[in-house]
mmCIF file of C-alpha atoms in Angstrom:
data_model
loop_
_atom_site.group_PDB
_atom_site.id
_atom_site.type_symbol
_atom_site.label_atom_id
_atom_site.label_comp_id
_atom_site.label_asym_id
_atom_site.label_seq_id
_atom_site.Cartn_x
_atom_site.Cartn_y
_atom_site.Cartn_z
ATOM 1 C CA MET A 1 -44.352 -46.756 -91.741
ATOM 2 C CA ILE A 2 -47.196 -49.161 -90.939
ATOM 3 C CA LYS A 3 -45.519 -50.008 -87.645
ATOM 4 C CA ILE A 4 -45.405 -46.334 -86.663
ATOM 5 C CA ASP A 5 -49.118 -45.895 -87.416
ATOM 6 C CA TRP A 6 -49.958 -48.842 -85.145
ATOM 7 C CA VAL A 7 -47.854 -47.284 -82.418
ATOM 8 C CA ARG A 8 -49.731 -43.978 -82.818
ATOM 9 C CA ILE A 9 -53.094 -45.732 -82.776
ATOM 10 C CA GLY A 10 -52.101 -47.611 -79.632
ATOM 11 C CA PHE A 11 -50.949 -44.365 -78.003
ATOM 12 C CA LEU A 12 -54.202 -42.567 -78.882
ATOM 13 C CA ALA A 13 -56.310 -45.441 -77.549
ATOM 14 C CA THR A 14 -54.343 -45.431 -74.283
ATOM 15 C CA ALA A 15 -54.687 -41.642 -73.993
ATOM 16 C CA SER A 16 -58.457 -41.925 -74.519
ATOM 17 C CA VAL A 17 -58.781 -44.511 -71.744
ATOM 18 C CA VAL A 18 -56.693 -42.372 -69.383
ATOM 19 C CA ALA A 19 -58.757 -39.261 -70.208
ATOM 20 C CA PHE A 20 -61.992 -41.194 -69.593
ATOM 21 C CA SER A 21 -60.674 -42.456 -66.247
ATOM 22 C CA VAL A 22 -59.659 -38.957 -65.166
ATOM 23 C CA GLY A 23 -63.088 -37.565 -66.143
ATOM 24 C CA LYS A 24 -64.845 -40.309 -64.233
ATOM 25 C CA ALA A 25 -62.704 -39.762 -61.135
ATOM 26 C CA SER A 26 -63.452 -36.023 -61.219
ATOM 27 C CA ALA A 27 -67.206 -36.659 -61.308
ATOM 28 C CA GLU A 28 -66.971 -38.997 -58.324
ATOM 29 C CA GLU A 29 -65.180 -36.332 -56.277
ATOM 30 C CA VAL A 30 -68.184 -33.987 -56.290
ATOM 31 C CA THR A 31 -69.636 -33.739 -52.779
ATOM 32 C CA VAL A 32 -72.842 -32.187 -51.463
ATOM 33 C CA THR A 33 -73.337 -31.218 -47.815
ATOM 34 C CA ILE A 34 -76.581 -29.895 -46.326
ATOM 35 C CA ASN A 35 -75.622 -27.226 -43.814
ATOM 36 C CA ASP A 36 -79.098 -26.404 -42.543
ATOM 37 C CA VAL A 37 -82.834 -26.754 -43.106
ATOM 38 C CA LYS A 38 -85.036 -23.927 -41.839
ATOM 39 C CA VAL A 39 -88.713 -23.081 -41.524
ATOM 40 C CA GLU A 40 -89.599 -19.379 -41.552
ATOM 41 C CA ASP A 41 -92.968 -17.725 -41.033
ATOM 42 C CA THR A 42 -91.903 -14.079 -41.293
ATOM 43 C CA VAL A 43 -92.261 -14.105 -45.078
ATOM 44 C CA TYR A 44 -95.003 -11.976 -46.604
ATOM 45 C CA THR A 45 -96.254 -11.481 -50.142
ATOM 46 C CA PRO A 46 -93.895 -8.974 -51.812
ATOM 47 C CA TYR A 47 -95.279 -5.594 -52.815
ATOM 48 C CA TYR A 48 -94.904 -4.647 -56.462
ATOM 49 C CA GLU A 49 -96.334 -2.116 -58.895
ATOM 50 C CA ILE A 50 -97.544 -2.886 -62.389
ATOM 51 C CA GLN A 51 -98.817 -0.620 -65.137
ATOM 52 C CA THR A 52 -101.570 -2.070 -67.292
ATOM 53 C CA GLU A 53 -104.629 -0.795 -69.101
ATOM 54 C CA GLN A 54 -106.785 -2.384 -66.430
ATOM 55 C CA ASP A 55 -106.783 -1.505 -62.777
ATOM 56 C CA HIS A 56 -104.458 -3.658 -60.741
ATOM 57 C CA GLN A 57 -105.049 -4.108 -57.047
ATOM 58 C CA GLN A 58 -102.515 -5.519 -54.659
ATOM 59 C CA GLY A 59 -103.985 -7.507 -51.801
ATOM 60 C CA SER A 60 -102.742 -7.153 -48.279
ATOM 61 C CA ALA A 61 -99.431 -8.881 -47.626
ATOM 62 C CA GLN A 62 -100.253 -12.389 -46.495
ATOM 63 C CA LYS A 63 -98.044 -14.704 -44.487
ATOM 64 C CA TRP A 64 -96.312 -17.586 -46.261
ATOM 65 C CA ILE A 65 -94.277 -20.412 -44.749
ATOM 66 C CA ARG A 66 -90.859 -20.754 -46.360
ATOM 67 C CA LEU A 67 -88.801 -23.946 -46.133
ATOM 68 C CA GLY A 68 -85.126 -23.434 -46.877
ATOM 69 C CA VAL A 69 -82.277 -25.800 -47.644
ATOM 70 C CA TYR A 70 -78.769 -24.386 -47.354
ATOM 71 C CA PHE A 71 -76.081 -26.574 -48.884
ATOM 72 C CA THR A 72 -72.527 -26.616 -50.218
ATOM 73 C CA THR A 73 -71.169 -28.393 -53.296
ATOM 74 C CA GLU A 74 -67.494 -29.087 -53.921
ATOM 75 C CA GLY A 75 -65.397 -30.723 -56.612
ATOM 76 C CA GLY A 76 -66.896 -29.351 -59.819
ATOM 77 C CA TRP A 77 -70.093 -28.378 -61.580
ATOM 78 C CA ILE A 78 -73.141 -30.627 -61.231
ATOM 79 C CA ASP A 79 -75.325 -30.965 -64.333
ATOM 80 C CA GLU A 80 -78.521 -31.776 -62.483
ATOM 81 C CA ILE A 81 -79.549 -32.134 -58.866
ATOM 82 C CA ASP A 82 -82.883 -33.169 -57.345
ATOM 83 C CA ILE A 83 -83.935 -31.680 -54.023
ATOM 84 C CA THR A 84 -86.927 -33.093 -52.180
ATOM 85 C CA GLN A 85 -88.224 -30.943 -49.331
ATOM 86 C CA LEU A 86 -90.734 -32.129 -46.759
ATOM 87 C CA ALA A 87 -92.750 -30.560 -43.972
ATOM 88 C CA VAL A 88 -94.819 -32.395 -41.382
ATOM 89 C CA ILE A 89 -97.900 -30.730 -39.925
ATOM 90 C CA LYS A 90 -98.938 -32.182 -36.597
ATOM 91 C CA GLY A 91 -102.505 -33.431 -36.546
ATOM 92 C CA ASP A 92 -104.690 -33.228 -33.487
ATOM 93 C CA LYS A 93 -105.715 -36.365 -31.600
ATOM 94 C CA ALA A 94 -108.427 -37.179 -34.153
ATOM 95 C CA GLU A 95 -106.257 -36.588 -37.233
ATOM 96 C CA LYS A 96 -102.993 -38.062 -38.449
ATOM 97 C CA ASP A 97 -99.944 -35.927 -39.117
ATOM 98 C CA ILE A 98 -99.790 -34.568 -42.666
ATOM 99 C CA THR A 99 -96.497 -34.728 -44.553
ATOM 100 C CA LEU A 100 -96.113 -32.390 -47.517
ATOM 101 C CA SER A 101 -93.475 -33.213 -50.126
ATOM 102 C CA GLU A 102 -92.078 -31.431 -53.169
ATOM 103 C CA LYS A 103 -89.250 -32.492 -55.488
ATOM 104 C CA VAL A 104 -87.585 -29.830 -57.647
ATOM 105 C CA HIS A 105 -84.975 -30.452 -60.358
ATOM 106 C CA TYR A 106 -82.190 -27.861 -60.545
ATOM 107 C CA ILE A 107 -79.522 -27.598 -63.261
ATOM 108 C CA ASN A 108 -75.987 -26.198 -63.677
ATOM 109 C CA ILE A 109 -74.954 -26.129 -60.032
ATOM 110 C CA GLU A 110 -71.534 -24.560 -59.629
ATOM 111 C CA PRO A 111 -69.246 -25.337 -56.675
ATOM 112 C CA GLY A 112 -69.974 -23.244 -53.593
ATOM 113 C CA ASP A 113 -72.736 -22.315 -51.172
ATOM 114 C CA HIS A 114 -76.363 -22.488 -52.288
ATOM 115 C CA TYR A 115 -79.899 -22.115 -50.972
ATOM 116 C CA VAL A 116 -83.263 -23.193 -52.330
ATOM 117 C CA TYR A 117 -86.771 -22.523 -51.047
ATOM 118 C CA VAL A 118 -90.234 -23.987 -51.317
ATOM 119 C CA TYR A 119 -93.297 -22.231 -49.933
ATOM 120 C CA LEU A 120 -96.592 -23.079 -48.287
ATOM 121 C CA HIS A 121 -99.392 -20.863 -49.623
ATOM 122 C CA PRO A 122 -101.106 -18.397 -47.231
ATOM 123 C CA SER A 123 -104.457 -20.184 -47.606
ATOM 124 C CA TYR A 124 -102.913 -23.348 -46.159
ATOM 125 C CA VAL A 125 -101.195 -21.343 -43.405
ATOM 126 C CA LYS A 126 -104.505 -19.692 -42.516
ATOM 127 C CA ARG A 127 -106.604 -22.861 -42.709
ATOM 128 C CA TYR A 128 -104.355 -24.905 -40.420
ATOM 129 C CA GLU A 129 -103.163 -21.920 -38.326
ATOM 130 C CA ILE A 130 -99.536 -22.841 -38.922
ATOM 131 C CA ASP A 131 -96.450 -21.099 -37.589
ATOM 132 C CA ALA A 132 -92.802 -22.025 -38.066
ATOM 133 C CA PHE A 133 -92.610 -23.758 -34.684
ATOM 134 C CA ASP A 134 -95.500 -26.059 -35.730
ATOM 135 C CA LEU A 135 -93.462 -27.666 -38.505
ATOM 136 C CA ASP A 136 -90.591 -30.070 -38.778
ATOM 137 C CA SER A 137 -88.811 -30.058 -42.119
ATOM 138 C CA ALA A 138 -86.418 -32.284 -44.029
ATOM 139 C CA ALA A 139 -84.434 -32.348 -47.253
ATOM 140 C CA PHE A 140 -83.032 -35.057 -49.507
ATOM 141 C CA ILE A 141 -80.517 -34.153 -52.217
ATOM 142 C CA ALA A 142 -79.925 -36.600 -55.064
ATOM 143 C CA VAL A 143 -77.388 -36.591 -57.894
ATOM 144 C CA ASP A 144 -77.910 -39.030 -60.772
ATOM 145 C CA GLY A 145 -80.803 -40.594 -58.862
ATOM 146 C CA LYS A 146 -78.673 -41.386 -55.795
ATOM 147 C CA VAL A 147 -79.331 -39.606 -52.474
ATOM 148 C CA VAL A 148 -76.067 -37.942 -51.451
ATOM 149 C CA ALA A 149 -77.192 -35.765 -48.514
ATOM 150 C CA THR A 150 -80.098 -35.644 -46.038
ATOM 151 C CA LYS A 151 -81.090 -33.552 -43.051
ATOM 152 C CA GLU A 152 -84.235 -33.232 -40.926
ATOM 153 C CA THR A 153 -85.467 -31.349 -37.890
ATOM 154 C CA SER A 154 -87.242 -33.297 -35.140
ATOM 155 C CA LYS A 155 -88.794 -30.822 -32.720
ATOM 156 C CA ASP A 156 -92.192 -32.516 -32.473
ATOM 157 C CA SER A 157 -91.703 -35.586 -34.658
ATOM 158 C CA PRO A 158 -89.799 -38.781 -33.928
ATOM 159 C CA LYS A 159 -86.313 -39.034 -35.389
ATOM 160 C CA GLY A 160 -86.446 -40.520 -38.886
ATOM 161 C CA TRP A 161 -89.999 -39.274 -39.602
ATOM 162 C CA SER A 162 -88.978 -38.131 -43.099
ATOM 163 C CA LEU A 163 -88.255 -41.717 -44.181
ATOM 164 C CA ASP A 164 -91.943 -42.666 -43.882
ATOM 165 C CA ARG A 165 -93.385 -42.081 -47.368
ATOM 166 C CA SER A 166 -96.836 -43.557 -46.657
ATOM 167 C CA ASN A 167 -98.793 -40.369 -45.947
ATOM 168 C CA GLN A 168 -97.074 -37.808 -48.169
ATOM 169 C CA ARG A 169 -99.051 -35.222 -50.109
ATOM 170 C CA LYS A 170 -97.530 -33.695 -53.210
ATOM 171 C CA GLY A 171 -98.386 -30.386 -54.858
ATOM 172 C CA TYR A 172 -98.951 -28.282 -51.732
ATOM 173 C CA LEU A 173 -95.422 -26.917 -51.444
ATOM 174 C CA LEU A 174 -94.574 -24.478 -54.243
ATOM 175 C CA ASN A 175 -91.133 -23.854 -55.728
ATOM 176 C CA HIS A 176 -90.086 -20.197 -56.001
ATOM 177 C CA ALA A 177 -91.052 -19.989 -59.700
ATOM 178 C CA GLU A 178 -94.657 -20.785 -58.718
ATOM 179 C CA THR A 179 -94.898 -17.897 -56.252
ATOM 180 C CA PRO A 180 -94.755 -14.086 -56.322
ATOM 181 C CA PHE A 181 -91.208 -14.407 -54.930
ATOM 182 C CA TRP A 182 -89.782 -15.625 -58.267
ATOM 183 C CA PHE A 183 -88.351 -12.200 -59.205
ATOM 184 C CA VAL A 184 -86.887 -11.403 -55.758
ATOM 185 C CA ASN A 185 -83.078 -11.825 -55.881
ATOM 186 C CA TYR A 186 -83.560 -13.570 -59.214
ATOM 187 C CA ASP A 187 -79.833 -13.647 -60.074
ATOM 188 C CA PHE A 188 -79.055 -15.584 -56.901
ATOM 189 C CA LYS A 189 -81.622 -18.347 -57.432
ATOM 190 C CA GLU A 190 -80.762 -21.795 -58.737
ATOM 191 C CA ILE A 191 -82.134 -22.625 -62.192
ATOM 192 C CA ILE A 192 -85.171 -24.901 -62.148
ATOM 193 C CA LYS A 193 -85.281 -27.456 -64.944
ATOM 194 C CA THR A 194 -88.522 -27.094 -66.877
ATOM 195 C CA GLU A 195 -90.475 -30.250 -67.597
ATOM 196 C CA LYS A 196 -91.643 -30.403 -71.231
#
């Protein structure tokens, strides 16, 4: 009887190790591919109506710059993914280029095609007279702190510009939850992890 129990214990321990190995292998098979990064300047403040006790006035639709990352995940669900998006604004001869950077943490990413956006506020667009063709953009996607996919555009900037972290400004690019676009196609947006 004691011998049989030891055999069962040995079998259970072996099964646990095998199950752990299979789980680990599955996690390693998850892949992320960036299909495209885009800069769009045909995005305007959405119009909406609201009923309140006070008068509500909607301003004129202003132009935003939208930076998009279009990517595909395969091999299983991803608990958490970090996407850093960058945009470089060309300076004139007297000024250096300005690189804007924003990292957003997304959770519960299912296998398939995805897109995420960050936005440049109309005041910045107006101040620097920016259009889509004035910007190069880039994206870095990280899983468990390790960069698994990158892509950049290099129309006006040298190849590899996004690797230079020396002159990056944070806080200028806004994720969709920080803009009036948060409710547009809400069910198709990735979930942003809240920092508490």
